[in-house]
PDB file of N, CA, C and O in Angstrom:
ATOM      1  N   MET A   1       1.654  52.852 -48.275  1.00 95.00           N
ATOM      2  CA  MET A   1       1.990  52.320 -47.370  1.00 95.00           C
ATOM      3  C   MET A   1       0.953  51.221 -47.122  1.00 95.00           C
ATOM      4  O   MET A   1       0.161  51.121 -47.304  1.00 95.00           O
ATOM      5  N   LYS A   2       1.359  50.282 -46.708  1.00 96.00           N
ATOM      6  CA  LYS A   2       0.662  49.042 -45.744  1.00 96.00           C
ATOM      7  C   LYS A   2      -0.422  49.764 -44.602  1.00 96.00           C
ATOM      8  O   LYS A   2       0.147  50.189 -43.555  1.00 96.00           O
ATOM      9  N   ARG A   3      -1.594  49.456 -44.821  1.00 96.00           N
ATOM     10  CA  ARG A   3      -2.460  49.516 -43.563  1.00 96.00           C
ATOM     11  C   ARG A   3      -1.662  49.072 -42.165  1.00 96.00           C
ATOM     12  O   ARG A   3      -1.952  50.005 -41.264  1.00 96.00           O
ATOM     13  N   HIS A   4      -1.515  48.300 -41.934  1.00 97.00           N
ATOM     14  CA  HIS A   4      -0.712  47.876 -40.834  1.00 97.00           C
ATOM     15  C   HIS A   4       0.210  48.930 -40.450  1.00 97.00           C
ATOM     16  O   HIS A   4       0.443  49.191 -39.098  1.00 97.00           O
ATOM     17  N   GLY A   5       1.020  49.327 -41.019  1.00 97.00           N
ATOM     18  CA  GLY A   5       2.254  50.481 -40.794  1.00 97.00           C
ATOM     19  C   GLY A   5       1.570  51.751 -39.965  1.00 97.00           C
ATOM     20  O   GLY A   5       2.017  52.273 -39.683  1.00 97.00           O
ATOM     21  N   LEU A   6       0.464  51.908 -41.084  1.00 97.00           N
ATOM     22  CA  LEU A   6      -0.296  53.517 -40.655  1.00 97.00           C
ATOM     23  C   LEU A   6      -0.783  53.121 -39.081  1.00 97.00           C
ATOM     24  O   LEU A   6      -0.799  54.030 -38.066  1.00 97.00           O
ATOM     25  N   LEU A   7      -1.453  51.717 -39.043  1.00 97.00           N
ATOM     26  CA  LEU A   7      -2.110  51.639 -37.699  1.00 97.00           C
ATOM     27  C   LEU A   7      -0.853  51.709 -36.585  1.00 97.00           C
ATOM     28  O   LEU A   7      -1.060  52.002 -35.380  1.00 97.00           O
ATOM     29  N   LYS A   8       0.354  51.218 -37.016  1.00 97.00           N
ATOM     30  CA  LYS A   8       1.308  50.988 -35.925  1.00 97.00           C
ATOM     31  C   LYS A   8       1.546  52.675 -35.869  1.00 97.00           C
ATOM     32  O   LYS A   8       2.182  52.881 -34.071  1.00 97.00           O
ATOM     33  N   HIS A   9       2.264  53.394 -36.452  1.00 98.00           N
ATOM     34  CA  HIS A   9       2.198  54.723 -36.299  1.00 98.00           C
ATOM     35  C   HIS A   9       1.342  55.902 -35.511  1.00 98.00           C
ATOM     36  O   HIS A   9       1.690  56.236 -34.841  1.00 98.00           O
ATOM     37  N   LEU A  10       0.003  55.288 -35.792  1.00 97.00           N
ATOM     38  CA  LEU A  10      -1.376  55.916 -34.901  1.00 97.00           C
ATOM     39  C   LEU A  10      -0.927  55.475 -33.736  1.00 97.00           C
ATOM     40  O   LEU A  10      -0.990  56.360 -32.842  1.00 97.00           O
ATOM     41  N   ARG A  11      -0.399  54.403 -33.492  1.00 97.00           N
ATOM     42  CA  ARG A  11      -0.666  53.833 -32.020  1.00 97.00           C
ATOM     43  C   ARG A  11       0.586  54.321 -31.144  1.00 97.00           C
ATOM     44  O   ARG A  11       0.471  54.619 -30.029  1.00 97.00           O
ATOM     45  N   ARG A  12       1.529  54.332 -31.876  1.00 97.00           N
ATOM     46  CA  ARG A  12       2.817  54.890 -31.470  1.00 97.00           C
ATOM     47  C   ARG A  12       2.930  56.338 -31.063  1.00 97.00           C
ATOM     48  O   ARG A  12       3.490  56.616 -29.948  1.00 97.00           O
ATOM     49  N   HIS A  13       1.651  56.907 -31.357  1.00 97.00           N
ATOM     50  CA  HIS A  13       1.464  58.280 -31.170  1.00 97.00           C
ATOM     51  C   HIS A  13       0.302  58.644 -30.434  1.00 97.00           C
ATOM     52  O   HIS A  13      -0.139  59.697 -30.072  1.00 97.00           O
ATOM     53  N   GLY A  14      -0.225  57.786 -29.891  1.00 97.00           N
ATOM     54  CA  GLY A  14      -1.333  57.475 -29.002  1.00 97.00           C
ATOM     55  C   GLY A  14      -2.718  57.958 -29.396  1.00 97.00           C
ATOM     56  O   GLY A  14      -3.533  57.889 -28.327  1.00 97.00           O
ATOM     57  N   CYS A  15      -2.967  57.432 -30.169  1.00 98.00           N
ATOM     58  CA  CYS A  15      -4.444  57.013 -30.982  1.00 98.00           C
ATOM     59  C   CYS A  15      -4.653  55.921 -30.705  1.00 98.00           C
ATOM     60  O   CYS A  15      -3.940  55.069 -30.326  1.00 98.00           O
ATOM     61  N   TYR A  16      -6.277  56.020 -30.690  1.00 97.00           N
ATOM     62  CA  TYR A  16      -6.751  54.500 -30.639  1.00 97.00           C
ATOM     63  C   TYR A  16      -7.554  54.360 -31.308  1.00 97.00           C
ATOM     64  O   TYR A  16      -8.521  55.305 -31.842  1.00 97.00           O
ATOM     65  N   LEU A  17      -8.581  53.054 -31.452  1.00 97.00           N
ATOM     66  CA  LEU A  17      -9.148  52.983 -32.242  1.00 97.00           C
ATOM     67  C   LEU A  17     -10.841  53.251 -31.623  1.00 97.00           C
ATOM     68  O   LEU A  17     -11.000  52.716 -30.854  1.00 97.00           O
ATOM     69  N   LYS A  18     -11.623  53.860 -32.085  1.00 97.00           N
ATOM     70  CA  LYS A  18     -12.562  54.563 -31.400  1.00 97.00           C
ATOM     71  C   LYS A  18     -14.078  53.438 -31.767  1.00 97.00           C
ATOM     72  O   LYS A  18     -14.558  52.906 -30.960  1.00 97.00           O
ATOM     73  N   ARG A  19     -13.965  53.305 -33.041  1.00 97.00           N
ATOM     74  CA  ARG A  19     -15.054  52.170 -33.225  1.00 97.00           C
ATOM     75  C   ARG A  19     -14.985  51.833 -34.742  1.00 97.00           C
ATOM     76  O   ARG A  19     -14.299  52.278 -35.542  1.00 97.00           O
ATOM     77  N   GLU A  20     -15.586  50.499 -35.105  1.00 96.00           N
ATOM     78  CA  GLU A  20     -15.407  50.099 -36.587  1.00 96.00           C
ATOM     79  C   GLU A  20     -16.787  50.457 -37.244  1.00 96.00           C
ATOM     80  O   GLU A  20     -17.555  50.317 -36.909  1.00 96.00           O
ATOM     81  N   GLY A  21     -16.495  51.028 -38.269  1.00 91.00           N
ATOM     82  CA  GLY A  21     -17.930  51.340 -39.386  1.00 91.00           C
ATOM     83  C   GLY A  21     -17.839  50.230 -40.453  1.00 91.00           C
ATOM     84  O   GLY A  21     -17.460  49.007 -40.330  1.00 91.00           O
ATOM     85  N   ALA A  22     -18.766  50.553 -41.154  1.00 92.00           N
ATOM     86  CA  ALA A  22     -18.810  49.607 -42.487  1.00 92.00           C
ATOM     87  C   ALA A  22     -17.757  49.249 -43.406  1.00 92.00           C
ATOM     88  O   ALA A  22     -17.455  48.344 -43.732  1.00 92.00           O
ATOM     89  N   ALA A  23     -17.039  50.153 -43.769  1.00 93.00           N
ATOM     90  CA  ALA A  23     -15.878  50.260 -44.785  1.00 93.00           C
ATOM     91  C   ALA A  23     -14.723  50.815 -44.109  1.00 93.00           C
ATOM     92  O   ALA A  23     -13.601  50.798 -44.735  1.00 93.00           O
ATOM     93  N   HIS A  24     -14.489  51.382 -43.015  1.00 96.00           N
ATOM     94  CA  HIS A  24     -13.632  52.209 -42.301  1.00 96.00           C
ATOM     95  C   HIS A  24     -13.497  52.388 -40.778  1.00 96.00           C
ATOM     96  O   HIS A  24     -14.273  51.701 -40.182  1.00 96.00           O
ATOM     97  N   SER A  25     -12.587  52.317 -40.189  1.00 97.00           N
ATOM     98  CA  SER A  25     -12.121  52.149 -39.226  1.00 97.00           C
ATOM     99  C   SER A  25     -11.805  53.665 -38.018  1.00 97.00           C
ATOM    100  O   SER A  25     -11.569  54.410 -39.141  1.00 97.00           O
ATOM    101  N   LEU A  26     -12.500  54.170 -37.243  1.00 97.00           N
ATOM    102  CA  LEU A  26     -12.507  55.447 -36.978  1.00 97.00           C
ATOM    103  C   LEU A  26     -11.398  55.343 -35.612  1.00 97.00           C
ATOM    104  O   LEU A  26     -11.803  54.931 -34.999  1.00 97.00           O
ATOM    105  N   TRP A  27     -10.287  56.483 -35.869  1.00 98.00           N
ATOM    106  CA  TRP A  27      -9.469  56.219 -34.929  1.00 98.00           C
ATOM    107  C   TRP A  27      -9.100  57.683 -34.406  1.00 98.00           C
ATOM    108  O   TRP A  27      -9.811  58.736 -35.381  1.00 98.00           O
ATOM    109  N   THR A  28      -8.791  58.144 -32.972  1.00 98.00           N
ATOM    110  CA  THR A  28      -9.110  59.304 -32.463  1.00 98.00           C
ATOM    111  C   THR A  28      -7.836  59.484 -31.690  1.00 98.00           C
ATOM    112  O   THR A  28      -7.267  58.497 -31.565  1.00 98.00           O
ATOM    113  N   ASN A  29      -7.434  60.913 -31.856  1.00 97.00           N
ATOM    114  CA  ASN A  29      -6.281  61.229 -30.804  1.00 97.00           C
ATOM    115  C   ASN A  29      -7.090  62.054 -29.718  1.00 97.00           C
ATOM    116  O   ASN A  29      -7.426  62.776 -29.770  1.00 97.00           O
ATOM    117  N   PRO A  30      -6.830  61.360 -28.440  1.00 97.00           N
ATOM    118  CA  PRO A  30      -7.118  61.970 -27.257  1.00 97.00           C
ATOM    119  C   PRO A  30      -6.616  63.053 -26.783  1.00 97.00           C
ATOM    120  O   PRO A  30      -7.084  63.892 -25.845  1.00 97.00           O
ATOM    121  N   GLN A  31      -5.429  63.877 -27.488  1.00 96.00           N
ATOM    122  CA  GLN A  31      -4.786  65.050 -27.023  1.00 96.00           C
ATOM    123  C   GLN A  31      -5.464  66.277 -27.441  1.00 96.00           C
ATOM    124  O   GLN A  31      -5.888  66.932 -26.968  1.00 96.00           O
ATOM    125  N   ASN A  32      -6.202  65.949 -28.826  1.00 96.00           N
ATOM    126  CA  ASN A  32      -6.948  67.308 -29.412  1.00 96.00           C
ATOM    127  C   ASN A  32      -8.565  66.900 -30.003  1.00 96.00           C
ATOM    128  O   ASN A  32      -9.368  67.431 -30.124  1.00 96.00           O
ATOM    129  N   GLY A  33      -8.794  65.589 -29.427  1.00 96.00           N
ATOM    130  CA  GLY A  33     -10.321  65.094 -29.854  1.00 96.00           C
ATOM    131  C   GLY A  33     -10.551  64.812 -31.172  1.00 96.00           C
ATOM    132  O   GLY A  33     -11.664  64.598 -31.757  1.00 96.00           O
ATOM    133  N   VAL A  34      -9.945  65.067 -32.187  1.00 97.00           N
ATOM    134  CA  VAL A  34     -10.085  64.425 -33.511  1.00 97.00           C
ATOM    135  C   VAL A  34     -10.191  63.325 -33.788  1.00 97.00           C
ATOM    136  O   VAL A  34      -9.348  62.291 -33.201  1.00 97.00           O
ATOM    137  N   VAL A  35     -11.066  62.915 -34.824  1.00 97.00           N
ATOM    138  CA  VAL A  35     -11.683  61.682 -35.342  1.00 97.00           C
ATOM    139  C   VAL A  35     -11.241  61.568 -36.682  1.00 97.00           C
ATOM    140  O   VAL A  35     -11.932  62.437 -37.440  1.00 97.00           O
ATOM    141  N   GLU A  36     -10.961  60.474 -37.309  1.00 97.00           N
ATOM    142  CA  GLU A  36     -10.533  60.407 -38.660  1.00 97.00           C
ATOM    143  C   GLU A  36     -10.883  59.279 -38.866  1.00 97.00           C
ATOM    144  O   GLU A  36     -10.406  57.739 -38.240  1.00 97.00           O
ATOM    145  N   ALA A  37     -11.255  59.021 -40.258  1.00 97.00           N
ATOM    146  CA  ALA A  37     -11.777  57.616 -40.634  1.00 97.00           C
ATOM    147  C   ALA A  37      -9.952  57.049 -41.435  1.00 97.00           C
ATOM    148  O   ALA A  37      -9.492  57.801 -42.291  1.00 97.00           O
ATOM    149  N   VAL A  38     -10.127  55.577 -41.630  1.00 97.00           N
ATOM    150  CA  VAL A  38      -9.167  55.203 -41.938  1.00 97.00           C
ATOM    151  C   VAL A  38      -9.656  53.839 -42.672  1.00 97.00           C
ATOM    152  O   VAL A  38     -10.396  52.882 -42.091  1.00 97.00           O
ATOM    153  N   PRO A  39      -9.546  54.202 -44.164  1.00 97.00           N
ATOM    154  CA  PRO A  39      -9.905  52.880 -45.018  1.00 97.00           C
ATOM    155  C   PRO A  39      -9.394  51.543 -44.435  1.00 97.00           C
ATOM    156  O   PRO A  39      -8.459  51.089 -44.283  1.00 97.00           O
ATOM    157  N   ARG A  40     -10.364  50.337 -44.843  1.00 95.00           N
ATOM    158  CA  ARG A  40      -9.858  49.216 -44.803  1.00 95.00           C
ATOM    159  C   ARG A  40      -9.534  48.545 -45.973  1.00 95.00           C
ATOM    160  O   ARG A  40     -10.090  47.345 -46.548  1.00 95.00           O
ATOM    161  N   HIS A  41      -8.396  49.126 -46.532  1.00 94.00           N
ATOM    162  CA  HIS A  41      -7.731  48.536 -47.714  1.00 94.00           C
ATOM    163  C   HIS A  41      -6.089  48.365 -47.156  1.00 94.00           C
ATOM    164  O   HIS A  41      -5.796  48.690 -46.251  1.00 94.00           O
ATOM    165  N   THR A  42      -5.944  46.916 -47.826  1.00 95.00           N
ATOM    166  CA  THR A  42      -4.410  46.517 -47.409  1.00 95.00           C
ATOM    167  C   THR A  42      -3.528  47.744 -47.614  1.00 95.00           C
ATOM    168  O   THR A  42      -2.591  47.884 -47.263  1.00 95.00           O
ATOM    169  N   GLU A  43      -3.549  48.272 -48.806  1.00 97.00           N
ATOM    170  CA  GLU A  43      -2.487  49.391 -48.687  1.00 97.00           C
ATOM    171  C   GLU A  43      -3.232  50.864 -49.129  1.00 97.00           C
ATOM    172  O   GLU A  43      -4.499  50.945 -49.688  1.00 97.00           O
ATOM    173  N   ILE A  44      -2.911  51.784 -48.387  1.00 97.00           N
ATOM    174  CA  ILE A  44      -3.117  53.023 -48.394  1.00 97.00           C
ATOM    175  C   ILE A  44      -2.509  54.046 -48.928  1.00 97.00           C
ATOM    176  O   ILE A  44      -1.118  53.693 -48.702  1.00 97.00           O
ATOM    177  N   LYS A  45      -2.749  54.742 -49.935  1.00 96.00           N
ATOM    178  CA  LYS A  45      -1.836  55.832 -50.545  1.00 96.00           C
ATOM    179  C   LYS A  45      -0.917  56.789 -49.563  1.00 96.00           C
ATOM    180  O   LYS A  45      -1.644  57.204 -48.769  1.00 96.00           O
ATOM    181  N   ASP A  46       0.196  56.911 -49.955  1.00 96.00           N
ATOM    182  CA  ASP A  46       0.983  57.809 -49.292  1.00 96.00           C
ATOM    183  C   ASP A  46       0.405  58.890 -49.063  1.00 96.00           C
ATOM    184  O   ASP A  46       0.292  59.751 -47.747  1.00 96.00           O
ATOM    185  N   GLY A  47      -0.372  59.802 -49.957  1.00 96.00           N
ATOM    186  CA  GLY A  47      -0.857  61.209 -49.964  1.00 96.00           C
ATOM    187  C   GLY A  47      -2.047  61.093 -48.622  1.00 96.00           C
ATOM    188  O   GLY A  47      -1.928  61.834 -47.877  1.00 96.00           O
ATOM    189  N   LEU A  48      -3.011  59.630 -48.589  1.00 97.00           N
ATOM    190  CA  LEU A  48      -3.999  59.672 -47.621  1.00 97.00           C
ATOM    191  C   LEU A  48      -3.687  59.379 -46.399  1.00 97.00           C
ATOM    192  O   LEU A  48      -4.068  59.896 -45.444  1.00 97.00           O
ATOM    193  N   ALA A  49      -2.391  58.824 -46.263  1.00 97.00           N
ATOM    194  CA  ALA A  49      -1.900  58.422 -45.110  1.00 97.00           C
ATOM    195  C   ALA A  49      -1.191  59.553 -44.296  1.00 97.00           C
ATOM    196  O   ALA A  49      -1.516  59.826 -43.152  1.00 97.00           O
ATOM    197  N   ARG A  50      -0.456  60.623 -45.449  1.00 97.00           N
ATOM    198  CA  ARG A  50      -0.206  62.066 -44.675  1.00 97.00           C
ATOM    199  C   ARG A  50      -1.500  62.755 -44.126  1.00 97.00           C
ATOM    200  O   ARG A  50      -1.486  63.433 -43.237  1.00 97.00           O
ATOM    201  N   LYS A  51      -2.155  62.675 -45.093  1.00 97.00           N
ATOM    202  CA  LYS A  51      -3.439  63.867 -44.764  1.00 97.00           C
ATOM    203  C   LYS A  51      -4.054  63.055 -43.513  1.00 97.00           C
ATOM    204  O   LYS A  51      -4.604  63.792 -42.611  1.00 97.00           O
ATOM    205  N   ILE A  52      -4.492  61.652 -43.149  1.00 97.00           N
ATOM    206  CA  ILE A  52      -4.912  61.196 -41.818  1.00 97.00           C
ATOM    207  C   ILE A  52      -4.022  61.667 -41.001  1.00 97.00           C
ATOM    208  O   ILE A  52      -4.535  62.232 -39.734  1.00 97.00           O
ATOM    209  N   CYS A  53      -2.789  61.372 -40.961  1.00 97.00           N
ATOM    210  CA  CYS A  53      -1.628  62.282 -39.701  1.00 97.00           C
ATOM    211  C   CYS A  53      -1.819  63.794 -39.315  1.00 97.00           C
ATOM    212  O   CYS A  53      -2.024  63.811 -38.245  1.00 97.00           O
ATOM    213  N   ARG A  54      -2.070  64.542 -40.506  1.00 97.00           N
ATOM    214  CA  ARG A  54      -2.213  65.829 -40.480  1.00 97.00           C
ATOM    215  C   ARG A  54      -3.511  66.399 -39.576  1.00 97.00           C
ATOM    216  O   ARG A  54      -3.215  66.920 -38.767  1.00 97.00           O
ATOM    217  N   SER A  55      -4.316  65.588 -40.092  1.00 97.00           N
ATOM    218  CA  SER A  55      -5.966  65.670 -39.433  1.00 97.00           C
ATOM    219  C   SER A  55      -5.884  65.527 -38.058  1.00 97.00           C
ATOM    220  O   SER A  55      -6.467  66.252 -37.440  1.00 97.00           O
ATOM    221  N   LEU A  56      -5.160  64.619 -37.682  1.00 97.00           N
ATOM    222  CA  LEU A  56      -5.147  63.759 -36.450  1.00 97.00           C
ATOM    223  C   LEU A  56      -3.572  64.620 -35.496  1.00 97.00           C
ATOM    224  O   LEU A  56      -3.959  64.538 -34.436  1.00 97.00           O
ATOM    225  N   GLY A  57      -3.243  65.727 -36.316  1.00 97.00           N
ATOM    226  CA  GLY A  57      -2.313  66.437 -35.427  1.00 97.00           C
ATOM    227  C   GLY A  57      -0.770  65.379 -35.325  1.00 97.00           C
ATOM    228  O   GLY A  57      -0.084  65.785 -34.181  1.00 97.00           O
ATOM    229  N   LEU A  58      -0.788  64.578 -35.981  1.00 97.00           N
ATOM    230  CA  LEU A  58       0.612  63.414 -35.934  1.00 97.00           C
ATOM    231  C   LEU A  58       1.740  63.769 -37.008  1.00 97.00           C
ATOM    232  O   LEU A  58       1.383  64.433 -38.117  1.00 97.00           O
ATOM    233  N   PRO A  59       2.989  63.430 -36.711  1.00 96.00           N
ATOM    234  CA  PRO A  59       3.760  63.889 -37.898  1.00 96.00           C
ATOM    235  C   PRO A  59       3.977  62.621 -38.655  1.00 96.00           C
ATOM    236  O   PRO A  59       3.072  61.655 -38.887  1.00 96.00           O
ATOM    237  N   ALA A  60       4.053  63.325 -40.078  1.00 95.00           N
ATOM    238  CA  ALA A  60       3.705  62.305 -41.352  1.00 95.00           C
ATOM    239  C   ALA A  60       4.586  61.141 -40.999  1.00 95.00           C
ATOM    240  O   ALA A  60       5.886  61.077 -40.755  1.00 95.00           O
ATOM    241  N   PRO A  61       4.020  59.550 -41.456  1.00 92.00           N
ATOM    242  CA  PRO A  61       4.739  58.499 -41.457  1.00 92.00           C
ATOM    243  C   PRO A  61       5.983  58.306 -42.351  1.00 92.00           C
ATOM    244  O   PRO A  61       5.957  58.976 -42.863  1.00 92.00           O
ATOM    245  N   ASN A  62       7.035  57.435 -41.792  1.00 83.00           N
ATOM    246  CA  ASN A  62       8.037  57.309 -42.639  1.00 83.00           C
ATOM    247  C   ASN A  62       7.773  56.600 -43.934  1.00 83.00           C
ATOM    248  O   ASN A  62       6.990  56.031 -44.163  1.00 83.00           O
TER     249      ASN A  62
END
């Protein structure tokens, strides 16, 4: 999936960008306080996208 699509999914479910790292962006879910790293690649494998969403407590992206 495209990184832009994953970030749009995260924002839609209330997550926000906490800070930028060297190779990753750290996103947090304010409802449960979980922070997860999202790599800065144009394409993110579907399995990784599902893992990021599961970790943040969100439904899997389409």
